[in-house]
Short mmCIF file of C-alpha atoms in Angstrom, two decimals:
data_model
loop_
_atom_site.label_atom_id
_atom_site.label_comp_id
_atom_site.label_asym_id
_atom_site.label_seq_id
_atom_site.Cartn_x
_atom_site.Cartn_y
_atom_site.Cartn_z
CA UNK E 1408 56.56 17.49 -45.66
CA UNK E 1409 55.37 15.09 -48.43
CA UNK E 1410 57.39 11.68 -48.38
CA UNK E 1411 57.59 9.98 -51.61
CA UNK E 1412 58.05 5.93 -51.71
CA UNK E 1413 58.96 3.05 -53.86
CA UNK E 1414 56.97 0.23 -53.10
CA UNK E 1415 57.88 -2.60 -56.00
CA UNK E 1416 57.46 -0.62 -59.10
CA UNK E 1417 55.11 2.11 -57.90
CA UNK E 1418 56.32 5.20 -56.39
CA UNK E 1419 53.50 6.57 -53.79
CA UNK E 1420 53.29 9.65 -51.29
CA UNK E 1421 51.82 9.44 -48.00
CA UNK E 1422 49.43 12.62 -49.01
CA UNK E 1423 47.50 10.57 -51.72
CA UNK E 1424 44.13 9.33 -50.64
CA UNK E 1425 44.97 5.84 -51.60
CA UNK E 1426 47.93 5.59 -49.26
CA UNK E 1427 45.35 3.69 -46.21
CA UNK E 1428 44.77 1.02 -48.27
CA UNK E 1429 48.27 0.75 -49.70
CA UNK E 1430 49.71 0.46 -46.28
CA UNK E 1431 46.91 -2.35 -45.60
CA UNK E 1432 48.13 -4.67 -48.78
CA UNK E 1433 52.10 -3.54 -48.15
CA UNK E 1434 51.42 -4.94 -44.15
CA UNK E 1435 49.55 -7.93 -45.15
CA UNK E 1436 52.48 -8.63 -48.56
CA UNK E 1437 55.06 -8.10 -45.70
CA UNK E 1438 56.76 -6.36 -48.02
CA UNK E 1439 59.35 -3.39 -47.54
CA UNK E 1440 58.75 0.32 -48.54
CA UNK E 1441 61.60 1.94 -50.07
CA UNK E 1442 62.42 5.86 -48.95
CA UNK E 1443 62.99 8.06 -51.98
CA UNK E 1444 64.78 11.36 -49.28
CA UNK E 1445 67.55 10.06 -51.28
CA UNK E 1446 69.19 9.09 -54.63
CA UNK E 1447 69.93 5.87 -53.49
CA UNK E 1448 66.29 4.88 -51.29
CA UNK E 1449 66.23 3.57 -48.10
CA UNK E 1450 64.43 0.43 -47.15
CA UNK E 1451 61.70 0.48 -44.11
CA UNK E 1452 58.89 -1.64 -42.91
CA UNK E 1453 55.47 -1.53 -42.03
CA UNK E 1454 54.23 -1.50 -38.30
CA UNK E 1455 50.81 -1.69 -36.73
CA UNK E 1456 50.91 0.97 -33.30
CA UNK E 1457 47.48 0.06 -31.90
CA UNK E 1458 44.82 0.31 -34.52
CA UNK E 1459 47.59 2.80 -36.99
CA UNK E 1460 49.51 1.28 -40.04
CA UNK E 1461 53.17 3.57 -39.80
CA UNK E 1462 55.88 3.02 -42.14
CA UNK E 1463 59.32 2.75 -39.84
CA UNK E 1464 63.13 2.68 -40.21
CA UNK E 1465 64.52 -0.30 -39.77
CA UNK E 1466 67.31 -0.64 -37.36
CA UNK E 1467 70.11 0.85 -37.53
CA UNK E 1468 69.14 2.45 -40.75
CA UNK E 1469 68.25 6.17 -39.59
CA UNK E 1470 72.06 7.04 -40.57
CA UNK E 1471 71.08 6.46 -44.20
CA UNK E 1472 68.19 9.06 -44.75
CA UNK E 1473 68.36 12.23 -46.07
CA UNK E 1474 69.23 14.62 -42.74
CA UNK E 1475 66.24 16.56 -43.69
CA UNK E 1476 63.97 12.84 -43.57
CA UNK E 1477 62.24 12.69 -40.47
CA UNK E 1478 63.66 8.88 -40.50
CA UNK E 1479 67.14 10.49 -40.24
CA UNK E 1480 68.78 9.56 -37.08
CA UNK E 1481 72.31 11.76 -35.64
CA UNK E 1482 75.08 9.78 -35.86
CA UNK E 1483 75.85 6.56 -33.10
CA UNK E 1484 78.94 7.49 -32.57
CA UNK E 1485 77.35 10.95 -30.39
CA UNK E 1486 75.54 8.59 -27.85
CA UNK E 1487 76.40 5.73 -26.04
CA UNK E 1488 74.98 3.23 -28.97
CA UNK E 1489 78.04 3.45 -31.51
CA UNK E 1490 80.22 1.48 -29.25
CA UNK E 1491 77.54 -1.49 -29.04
CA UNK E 1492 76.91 -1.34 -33.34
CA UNK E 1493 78.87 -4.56 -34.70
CA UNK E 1494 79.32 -6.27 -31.05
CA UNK E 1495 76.46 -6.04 -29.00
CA UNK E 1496 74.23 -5.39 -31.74
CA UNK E 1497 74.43 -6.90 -35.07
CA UNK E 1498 72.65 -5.91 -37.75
CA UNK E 1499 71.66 -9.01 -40.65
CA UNK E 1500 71.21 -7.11 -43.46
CA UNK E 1501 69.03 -9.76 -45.33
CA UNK E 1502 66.23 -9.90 -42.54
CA UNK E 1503 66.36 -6.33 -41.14
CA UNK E 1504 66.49 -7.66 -37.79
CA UNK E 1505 68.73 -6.60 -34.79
CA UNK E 1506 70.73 -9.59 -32.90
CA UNK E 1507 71.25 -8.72 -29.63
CA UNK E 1508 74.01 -10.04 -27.00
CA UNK E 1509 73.20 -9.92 -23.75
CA UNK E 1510 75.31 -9.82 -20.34
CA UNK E 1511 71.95 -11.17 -18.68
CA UNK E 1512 70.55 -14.22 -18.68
CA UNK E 1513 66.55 -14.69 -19.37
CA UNK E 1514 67.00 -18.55 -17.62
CA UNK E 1515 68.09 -19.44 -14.31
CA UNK E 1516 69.89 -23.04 -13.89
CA UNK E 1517 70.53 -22.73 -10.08
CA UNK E 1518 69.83 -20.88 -6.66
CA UNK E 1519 71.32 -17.15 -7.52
CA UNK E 1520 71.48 -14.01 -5.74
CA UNK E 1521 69.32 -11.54 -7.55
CA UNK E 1522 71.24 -8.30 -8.89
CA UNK E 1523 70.21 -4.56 -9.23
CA UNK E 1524 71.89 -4.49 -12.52
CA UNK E 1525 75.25 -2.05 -13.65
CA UNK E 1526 75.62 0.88 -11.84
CA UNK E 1527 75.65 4.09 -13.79
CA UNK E 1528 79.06 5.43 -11.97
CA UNK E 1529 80.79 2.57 -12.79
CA UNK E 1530 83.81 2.60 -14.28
CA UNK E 1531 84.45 1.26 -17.92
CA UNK E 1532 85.36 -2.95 -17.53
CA UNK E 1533 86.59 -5.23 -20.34
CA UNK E 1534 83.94 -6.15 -23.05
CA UNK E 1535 82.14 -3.59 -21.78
CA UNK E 1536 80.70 -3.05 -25.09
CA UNK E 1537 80.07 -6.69 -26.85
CA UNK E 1538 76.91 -7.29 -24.75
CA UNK E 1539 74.14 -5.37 -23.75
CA UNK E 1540 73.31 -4.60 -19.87
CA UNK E 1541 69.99 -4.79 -18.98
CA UNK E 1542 69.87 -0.59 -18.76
CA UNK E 1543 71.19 -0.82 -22.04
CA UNK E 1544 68.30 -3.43 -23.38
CA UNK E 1545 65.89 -1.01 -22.06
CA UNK E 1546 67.47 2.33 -24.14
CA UNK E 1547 67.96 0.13 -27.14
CA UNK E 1548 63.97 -0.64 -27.07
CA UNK E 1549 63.14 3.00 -25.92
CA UNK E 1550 65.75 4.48 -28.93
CA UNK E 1551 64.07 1.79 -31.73
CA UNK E 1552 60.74 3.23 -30.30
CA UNK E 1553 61.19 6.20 -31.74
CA UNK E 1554 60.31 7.32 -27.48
CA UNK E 1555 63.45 9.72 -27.46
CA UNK E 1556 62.54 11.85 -30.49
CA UNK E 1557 60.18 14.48 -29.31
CA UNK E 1558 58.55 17.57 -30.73
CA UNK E 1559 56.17 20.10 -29.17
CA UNK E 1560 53.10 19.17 -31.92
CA UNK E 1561 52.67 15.60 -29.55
CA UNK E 1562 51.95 17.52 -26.09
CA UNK E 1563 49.67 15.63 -24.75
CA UNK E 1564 49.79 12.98 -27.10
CA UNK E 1565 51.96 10.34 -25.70
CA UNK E 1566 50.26 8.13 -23.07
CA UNK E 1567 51.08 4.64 -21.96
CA UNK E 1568 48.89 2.65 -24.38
CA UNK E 1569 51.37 4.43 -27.36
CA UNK E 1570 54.54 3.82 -25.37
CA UNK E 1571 53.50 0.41 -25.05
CA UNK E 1572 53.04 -0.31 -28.56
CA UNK E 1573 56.53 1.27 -29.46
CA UNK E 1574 58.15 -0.95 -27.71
CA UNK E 1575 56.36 -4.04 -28.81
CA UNK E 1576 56.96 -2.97 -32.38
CA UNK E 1577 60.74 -2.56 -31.39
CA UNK E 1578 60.88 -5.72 -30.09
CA UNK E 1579 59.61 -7.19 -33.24
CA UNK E 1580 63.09 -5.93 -34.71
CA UNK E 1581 64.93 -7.91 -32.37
CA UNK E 1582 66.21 -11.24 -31.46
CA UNK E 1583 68.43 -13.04 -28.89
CA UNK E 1584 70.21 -16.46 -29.90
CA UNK E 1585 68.02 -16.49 -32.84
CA UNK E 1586 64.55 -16.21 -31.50
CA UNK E 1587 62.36 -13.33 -31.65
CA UNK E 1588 62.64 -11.12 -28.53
CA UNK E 1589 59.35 -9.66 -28.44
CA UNK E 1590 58.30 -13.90 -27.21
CA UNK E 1591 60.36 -13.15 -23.96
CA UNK E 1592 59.15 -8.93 -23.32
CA UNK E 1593 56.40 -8.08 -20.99
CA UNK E 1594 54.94 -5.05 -21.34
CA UNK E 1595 51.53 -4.76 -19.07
CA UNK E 1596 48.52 -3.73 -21.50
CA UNK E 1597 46.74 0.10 -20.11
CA UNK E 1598 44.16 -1.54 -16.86
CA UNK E 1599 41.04 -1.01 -17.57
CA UNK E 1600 38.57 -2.33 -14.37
CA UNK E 1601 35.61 -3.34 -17.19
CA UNK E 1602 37.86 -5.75 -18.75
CA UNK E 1603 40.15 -6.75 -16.03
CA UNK E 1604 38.98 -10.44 -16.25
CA UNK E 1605 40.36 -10.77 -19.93
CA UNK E 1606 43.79 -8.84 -19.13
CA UNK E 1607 44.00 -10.82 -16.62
CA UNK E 1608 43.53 -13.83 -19.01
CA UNK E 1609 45.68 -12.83 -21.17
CA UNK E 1610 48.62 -11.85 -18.76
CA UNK E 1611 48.53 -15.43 -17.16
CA UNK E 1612 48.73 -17.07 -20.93
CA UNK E 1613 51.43 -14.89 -21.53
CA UNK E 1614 53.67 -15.99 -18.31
CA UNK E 1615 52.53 -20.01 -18.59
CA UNK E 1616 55.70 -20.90 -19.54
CA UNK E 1617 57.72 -19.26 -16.73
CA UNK E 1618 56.34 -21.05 -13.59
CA UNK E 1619 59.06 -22.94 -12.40
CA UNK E 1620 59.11 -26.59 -12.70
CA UNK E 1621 59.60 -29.13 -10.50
CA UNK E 1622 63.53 -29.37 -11.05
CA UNK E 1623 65.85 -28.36 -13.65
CA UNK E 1624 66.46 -24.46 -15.23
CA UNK E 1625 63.38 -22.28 -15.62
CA UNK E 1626 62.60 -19.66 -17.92
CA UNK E 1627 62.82 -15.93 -17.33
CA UNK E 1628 60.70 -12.82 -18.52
CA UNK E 1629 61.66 -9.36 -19.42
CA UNK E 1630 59.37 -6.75 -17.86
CA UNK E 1631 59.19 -3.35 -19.25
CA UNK E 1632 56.79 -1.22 -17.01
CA UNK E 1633 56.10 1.89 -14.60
CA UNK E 1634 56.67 1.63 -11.17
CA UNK E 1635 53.92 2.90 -9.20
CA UNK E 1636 55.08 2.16 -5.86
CA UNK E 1637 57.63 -0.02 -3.79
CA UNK E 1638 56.43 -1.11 -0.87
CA UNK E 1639 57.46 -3.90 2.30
CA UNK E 1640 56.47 -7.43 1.98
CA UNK E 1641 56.48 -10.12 4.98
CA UNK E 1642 59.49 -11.04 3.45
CA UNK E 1643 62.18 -8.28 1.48
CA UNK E 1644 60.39 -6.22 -0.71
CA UNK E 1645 57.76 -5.92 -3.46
CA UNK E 1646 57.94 -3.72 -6.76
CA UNK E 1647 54.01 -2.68 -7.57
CA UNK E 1648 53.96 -1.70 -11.17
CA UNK E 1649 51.03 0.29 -13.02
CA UNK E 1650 48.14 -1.63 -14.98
CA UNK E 1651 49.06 -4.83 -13.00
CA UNK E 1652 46.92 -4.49 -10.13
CA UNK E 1653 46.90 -7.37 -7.70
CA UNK E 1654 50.25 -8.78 -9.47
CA UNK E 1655 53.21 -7.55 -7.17
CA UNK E 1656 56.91 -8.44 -8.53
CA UNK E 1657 58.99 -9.49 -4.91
CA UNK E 1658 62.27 -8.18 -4.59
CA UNK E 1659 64.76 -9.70 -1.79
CA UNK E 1660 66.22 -7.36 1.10
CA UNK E 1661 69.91 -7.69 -0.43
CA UNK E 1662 68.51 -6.73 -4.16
CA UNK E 1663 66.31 -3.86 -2.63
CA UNK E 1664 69.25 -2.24 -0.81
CA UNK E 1665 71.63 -2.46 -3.70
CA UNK E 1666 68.86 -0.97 -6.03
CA UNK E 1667 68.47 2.59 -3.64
CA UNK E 1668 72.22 2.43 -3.79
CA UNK E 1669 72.66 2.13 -7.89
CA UNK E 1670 69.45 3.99 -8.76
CA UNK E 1671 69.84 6.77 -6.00
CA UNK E 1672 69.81 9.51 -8.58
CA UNK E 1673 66.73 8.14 -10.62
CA UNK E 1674 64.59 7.37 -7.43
CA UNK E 1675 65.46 11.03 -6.34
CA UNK E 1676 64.08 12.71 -9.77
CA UNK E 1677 61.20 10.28 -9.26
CA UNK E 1678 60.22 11.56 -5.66
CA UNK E 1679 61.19 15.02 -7.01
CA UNK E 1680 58.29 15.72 -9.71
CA UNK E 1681 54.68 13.46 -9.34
CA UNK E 1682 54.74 14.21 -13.21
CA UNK E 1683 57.80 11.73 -13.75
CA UNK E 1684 57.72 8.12 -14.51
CA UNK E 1685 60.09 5.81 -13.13
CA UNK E 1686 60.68 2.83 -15.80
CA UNK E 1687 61.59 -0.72 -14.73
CA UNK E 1688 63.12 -3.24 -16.89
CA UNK E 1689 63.79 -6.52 -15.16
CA UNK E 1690 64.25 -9.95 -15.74
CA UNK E 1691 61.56 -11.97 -13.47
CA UNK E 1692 60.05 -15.53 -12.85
CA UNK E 1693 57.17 -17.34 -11.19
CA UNK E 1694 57.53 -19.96 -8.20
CA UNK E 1695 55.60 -23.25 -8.65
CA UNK E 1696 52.83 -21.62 -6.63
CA UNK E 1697 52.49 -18.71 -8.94
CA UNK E 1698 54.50 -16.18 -7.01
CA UNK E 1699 56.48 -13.20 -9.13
CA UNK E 1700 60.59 -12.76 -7.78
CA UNK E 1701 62.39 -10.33 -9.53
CA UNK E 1702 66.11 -12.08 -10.89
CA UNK E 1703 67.89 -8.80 -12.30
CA UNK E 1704 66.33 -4.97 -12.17
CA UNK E 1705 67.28 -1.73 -13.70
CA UNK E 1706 65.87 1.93 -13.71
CA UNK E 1707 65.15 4.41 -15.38
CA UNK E 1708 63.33 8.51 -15.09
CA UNK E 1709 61.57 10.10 -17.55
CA UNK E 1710 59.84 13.14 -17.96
CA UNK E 1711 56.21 13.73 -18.43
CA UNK E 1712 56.68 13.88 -22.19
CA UNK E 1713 58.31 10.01 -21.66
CA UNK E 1714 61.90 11.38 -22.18
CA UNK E 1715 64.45 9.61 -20.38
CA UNK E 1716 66.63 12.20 -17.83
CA UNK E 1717 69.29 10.84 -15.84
CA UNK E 1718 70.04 13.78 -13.83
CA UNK E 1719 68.88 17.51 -12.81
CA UNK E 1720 70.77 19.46 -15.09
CA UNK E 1721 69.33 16.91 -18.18
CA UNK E 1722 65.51 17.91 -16.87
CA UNK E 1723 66.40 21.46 -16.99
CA UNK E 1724 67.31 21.14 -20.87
CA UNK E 1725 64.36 18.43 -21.72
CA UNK E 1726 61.83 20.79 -20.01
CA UNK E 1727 62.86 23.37 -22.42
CA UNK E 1728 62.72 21.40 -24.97
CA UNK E 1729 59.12 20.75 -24.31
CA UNK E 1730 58.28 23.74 -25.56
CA UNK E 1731 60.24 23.29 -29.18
CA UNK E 1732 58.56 22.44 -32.36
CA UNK E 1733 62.06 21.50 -33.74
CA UNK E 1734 62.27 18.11 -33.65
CA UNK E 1735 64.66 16.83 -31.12
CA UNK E 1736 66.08 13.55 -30.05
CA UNK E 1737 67.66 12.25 -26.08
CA UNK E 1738 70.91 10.83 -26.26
CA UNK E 1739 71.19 7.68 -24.60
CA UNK E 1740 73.94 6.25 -22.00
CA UNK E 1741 73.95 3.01 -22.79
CA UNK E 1742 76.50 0.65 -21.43
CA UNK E 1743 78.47 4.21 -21.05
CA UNK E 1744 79.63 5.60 -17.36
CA UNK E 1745 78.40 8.52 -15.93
CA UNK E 1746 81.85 9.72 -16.49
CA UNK E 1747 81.88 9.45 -20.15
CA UNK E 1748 80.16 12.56 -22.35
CA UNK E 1749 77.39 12.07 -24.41
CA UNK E 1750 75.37 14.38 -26.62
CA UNK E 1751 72.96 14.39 -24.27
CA UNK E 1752 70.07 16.00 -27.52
CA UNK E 1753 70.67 16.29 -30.98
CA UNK E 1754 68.42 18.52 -33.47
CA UNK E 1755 68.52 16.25 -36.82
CA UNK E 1756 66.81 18.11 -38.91
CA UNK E 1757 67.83 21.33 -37.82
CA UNK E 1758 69.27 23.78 -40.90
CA UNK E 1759 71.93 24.61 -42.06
CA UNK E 1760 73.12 21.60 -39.87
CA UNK E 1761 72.40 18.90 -37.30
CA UNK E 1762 73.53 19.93 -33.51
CA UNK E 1763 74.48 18.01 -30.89
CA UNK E 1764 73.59 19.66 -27.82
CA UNK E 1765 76.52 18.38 -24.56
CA UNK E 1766 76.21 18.91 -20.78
CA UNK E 1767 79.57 19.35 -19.04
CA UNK E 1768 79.14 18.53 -15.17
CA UNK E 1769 80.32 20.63 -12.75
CA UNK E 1770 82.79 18.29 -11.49
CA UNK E 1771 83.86 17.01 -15.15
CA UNK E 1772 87.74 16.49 -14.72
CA UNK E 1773 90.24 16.94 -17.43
CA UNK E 1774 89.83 13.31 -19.13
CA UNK E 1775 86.00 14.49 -19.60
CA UNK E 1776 86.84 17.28 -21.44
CA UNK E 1777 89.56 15.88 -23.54
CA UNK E 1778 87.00 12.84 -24.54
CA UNK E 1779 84.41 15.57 -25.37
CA UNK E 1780 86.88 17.57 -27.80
CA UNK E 1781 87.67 14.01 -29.58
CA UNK E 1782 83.71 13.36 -30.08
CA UNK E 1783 83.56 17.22 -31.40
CA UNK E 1784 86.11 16.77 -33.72
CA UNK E 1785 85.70 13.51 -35.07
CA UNK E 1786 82.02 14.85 -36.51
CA UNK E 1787 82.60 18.01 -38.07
CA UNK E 1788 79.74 17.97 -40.23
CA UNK E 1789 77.32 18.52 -36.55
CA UNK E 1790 77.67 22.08 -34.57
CA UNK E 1791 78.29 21.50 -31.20
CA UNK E 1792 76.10 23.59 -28.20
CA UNK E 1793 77.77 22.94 -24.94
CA UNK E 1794 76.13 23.79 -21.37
CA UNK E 1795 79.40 24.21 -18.89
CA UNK E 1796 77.28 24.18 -15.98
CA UNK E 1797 79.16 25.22 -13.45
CA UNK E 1798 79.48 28.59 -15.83
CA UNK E 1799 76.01 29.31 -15.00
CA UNK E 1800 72.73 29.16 -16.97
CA UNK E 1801 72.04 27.33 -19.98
CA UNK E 1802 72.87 29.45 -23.01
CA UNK E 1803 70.68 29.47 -25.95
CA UNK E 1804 69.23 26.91 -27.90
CA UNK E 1805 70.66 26.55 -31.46
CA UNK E 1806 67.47 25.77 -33.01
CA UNK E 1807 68.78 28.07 -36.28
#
C-alpha cells in the first residue's frame, strides 16, 4: 500500500521517485516524518539499517496508527509490555526516546556472585513491573526491532547482519539514567575472516572502557548475541558466541548450573532443531588482563525466521505462521510468569478486525483461565483465537 507523509509543509509518498533523496535530507535535518494513516498524523523518525534509509515508529507509538498502517502495533495491554508502559518504561514525549529502569546493574562496586537472571516460572514479586529484568531488556529491544513482526514475503530475508542493525537502531530509542543505551549494547558485527583484523579493532575500542581498574567500581557491557556453543573452561565455564571467534565470555560453575536450571526449556528447543538460535543477553566485564566474565545472563529461542518461542506448543503455531503472508506479530513475556496468559500472536492488520491468537497449556489451572477471560473482555474491539491444547490440534487460523 502507498503511505502518504507530512514532512514540514510537504506531504510525500514513499512510491514517488524522489522519496531516496528525501529520506537522505529528512536523516541528515534530523527531522521527524509525520504519518498521514490518520486524521490526526503520527510522528516517526528516520533510521539507517545497514546501507537502507527506513522511516520507523517511534516508541510506544504503534497504538496510534491507523490498524490498517503497517506501523500499527496490537494493543500492550495483550502482551507482557502494558504492565512495564509508565513504570519501567517511560516515554518523554518531547524527545521520542524510551527511559528505561532497570533491576540490573551495568557497574559492579564489589566482589558479587554472578546471576542467571529471573526465572520464567517464577512467581509474580512486588515491583515486579517498575523495572525491567534483563529477559525483559532483551524483548523490549527485539519488540522496538520490529524482529517479532513477521510475514511470509521476508523468507529468507532475515539474517544476522539485519537483526543486528534492528537492534542497534532500537537502542538508539533508548536510555538508562539519562544516557543513551545504545553506548553500553554490544552486539558482535557478522565475522568475516578477510577483515577480521579491523573487527577485531573495532571490538577492542568498543570494550576499552570496561577493563577493570586497579580499584574502585568498573563498568559493565550489555551483550546481545547467538550462542554457538558452551563449552568447559580450566575453571567453570565459557559461553562461545557467533562472529566473536577467539573472544570466549567465562561463566562460573555456580552461574552455569543455575542457567541449565532457569533456561531448561530454551536450551531444550535449542538442542531440539539445528535451525534455532539461542539468544544471549548478558551483562559482562573484562579483568585487568583482558579476560571476559559474564556478571548477569539471560536466554532466549527463536526460530529460524528469528521469532522468539518459549515453548513447543508456541513453535508449532510460529512454524505455521511461516507460511502466512498476513502479517503477524509474537507476543512477548516480558517480566510476566510462565503462569500468566499472553496473546502469544496477534494479526494487526487483519480485516474486519485485529486477532489475538492465545495458547492455553495443558496444565493451565482455573486462575489462568479466569485471567485470560479478563484480557478477552477488557479488548472487545480484537477477536480472540484460542488453542486449548490439551483439546487436541490447533484449530484454524483466523486470518479472515
Amino acid at each position: 500500500m502507498t503511505r502518504r507523509y507530512r514532512i514540514g509543509h510537504v506531504i510525500v509518498d514513499d512510491e514517488d521517485p524522489e522519496f531516496g533523496s528525501v529520506l537522505d535530507e529528512v536523516y541528515r535535518a534530523r527531522q521527524r516524518p509525520v504519518c498521514l494513516c490518520c486524521d490526526h498524523g503520527v510522528s516517526m523518525y528516520v533510521a539507517r539499517i545497514g546501507e537502507i534509509l527506513v522511516i520507523k515508529r517511534m516508541p510506544l507509538s504503534g497504538g496510534d496508527h491507523d490498524p490498517q498502517c503497517p506501523s500499527y502495533e496490537p494493543p500492550y495491554e495483550l502482551s507482557g509490555l502494558g504492565p512495564l508502559i509508565g513504570g519501567a518504561i517511560q516515554l518523554d514525549p518531547v524527545n521520542g526516546l524510551a527511559a528505561l529502569k532497570l533491576d540490573f546493574s551495568l557497574s559492579k562496586h564489589r566482589a558479587q556472585t554472578a546471576t542467571a537472571g529471573p526465572a520464567q516460572n517464577e512467581g509474580a514479586v512486588k515491583n515486579a513491573f517498575r523495572k525491567l529484568s534483563l529477559r525483559a531488556l532483551l524483548h523490549y529491544l527485539w519488540h522496538q526491532g520490529g524482529l517479532t513482526e513477521w510475514t511470509a514475503h521476508w523468507v529468507g530475508k532475515r539474517h544476522w547482519f539485519q537483526v543486528r542493525s534492528h537492534l542497534l537502531d532500537a537502542a538508539t530509542t533508548m536510555t538508562v539514567k539519562g544516557d543513551a543505551l545504545v553506548g553500553r549494547l554490544f552486539v558482535p558485527e557478522t565475522f568475516r575472516l578477510d577483515e577480521k583484523a579491523g573487527i577485531e579493532q573495532r571490538r577492542a575500542l568498543a570494550l576499552a572502557d570496561i577493563r577493570a581498574p586497579a580499584s574502585g567500581s568498573r563498568k559493565l557491557m550489555l551483550l546481545v548475541g547467538e550462542v554457538k556453543e558452551f563449552a568447559p573452561a580450566r575453571s567453570g565455564q565459557k559461553i562461545v558466541i557467533k562472529h566473536m571467534p577467539g573472544f570466549p565470555l567465562m561463566i562460573e560453575d555456580g552461574t552455569w548450573r543455575r542457567l541449565q536450571s532457569r533456561y531448561a526449556a530454551e536450551l531444550e528447543l535449542w538442542q531440539a532443531n539445528e535451525a534455532f538460535h539461542l539468544i544471549v543477553i548478558a551483562t559482562f566485564g573484562m579483568t585487568q588482563s583482558g579476560i571476559a566474565g559474564i556478571d548477569e545472563i539471560a536466554l532466549m529461542t527463536v526460530t529460524q525466521q528469528w521469532l522468539p518461542i518459549e515453548n513447543a506448543d508456541e513453535q508449532q503455531l510460529v512454524e505455521r505462521l511461516a507460511r502466512v503472508s498476513l502479517k503477524s506479530v509474537k507476543g512477548l513475556r516480558f517480566n510476566l510468569s510462565s503462569g500468566q496468559p499472553l496473546a502469544a500472536v496477534t494479526f494487526p492488520q487483519r480485516r474486519p478486525s485485529p486477532a489475538a491468537l492465545y495458547i492455553v497449556p495443558a496444565d493451565a489451572d482455573e486462575d489462568f483461565e479466569a485471567a485470560l477471560a479478563d484480557m478477552i473482555a477488557a479488548r472487545p474491539d480484537v477477536e480472540p483465537w484460542i488453542w486449548r491444547v490439551a483439546d487436541g490440534e490447533m484449530p484454524a487460523l483466523p486470518l479472515s
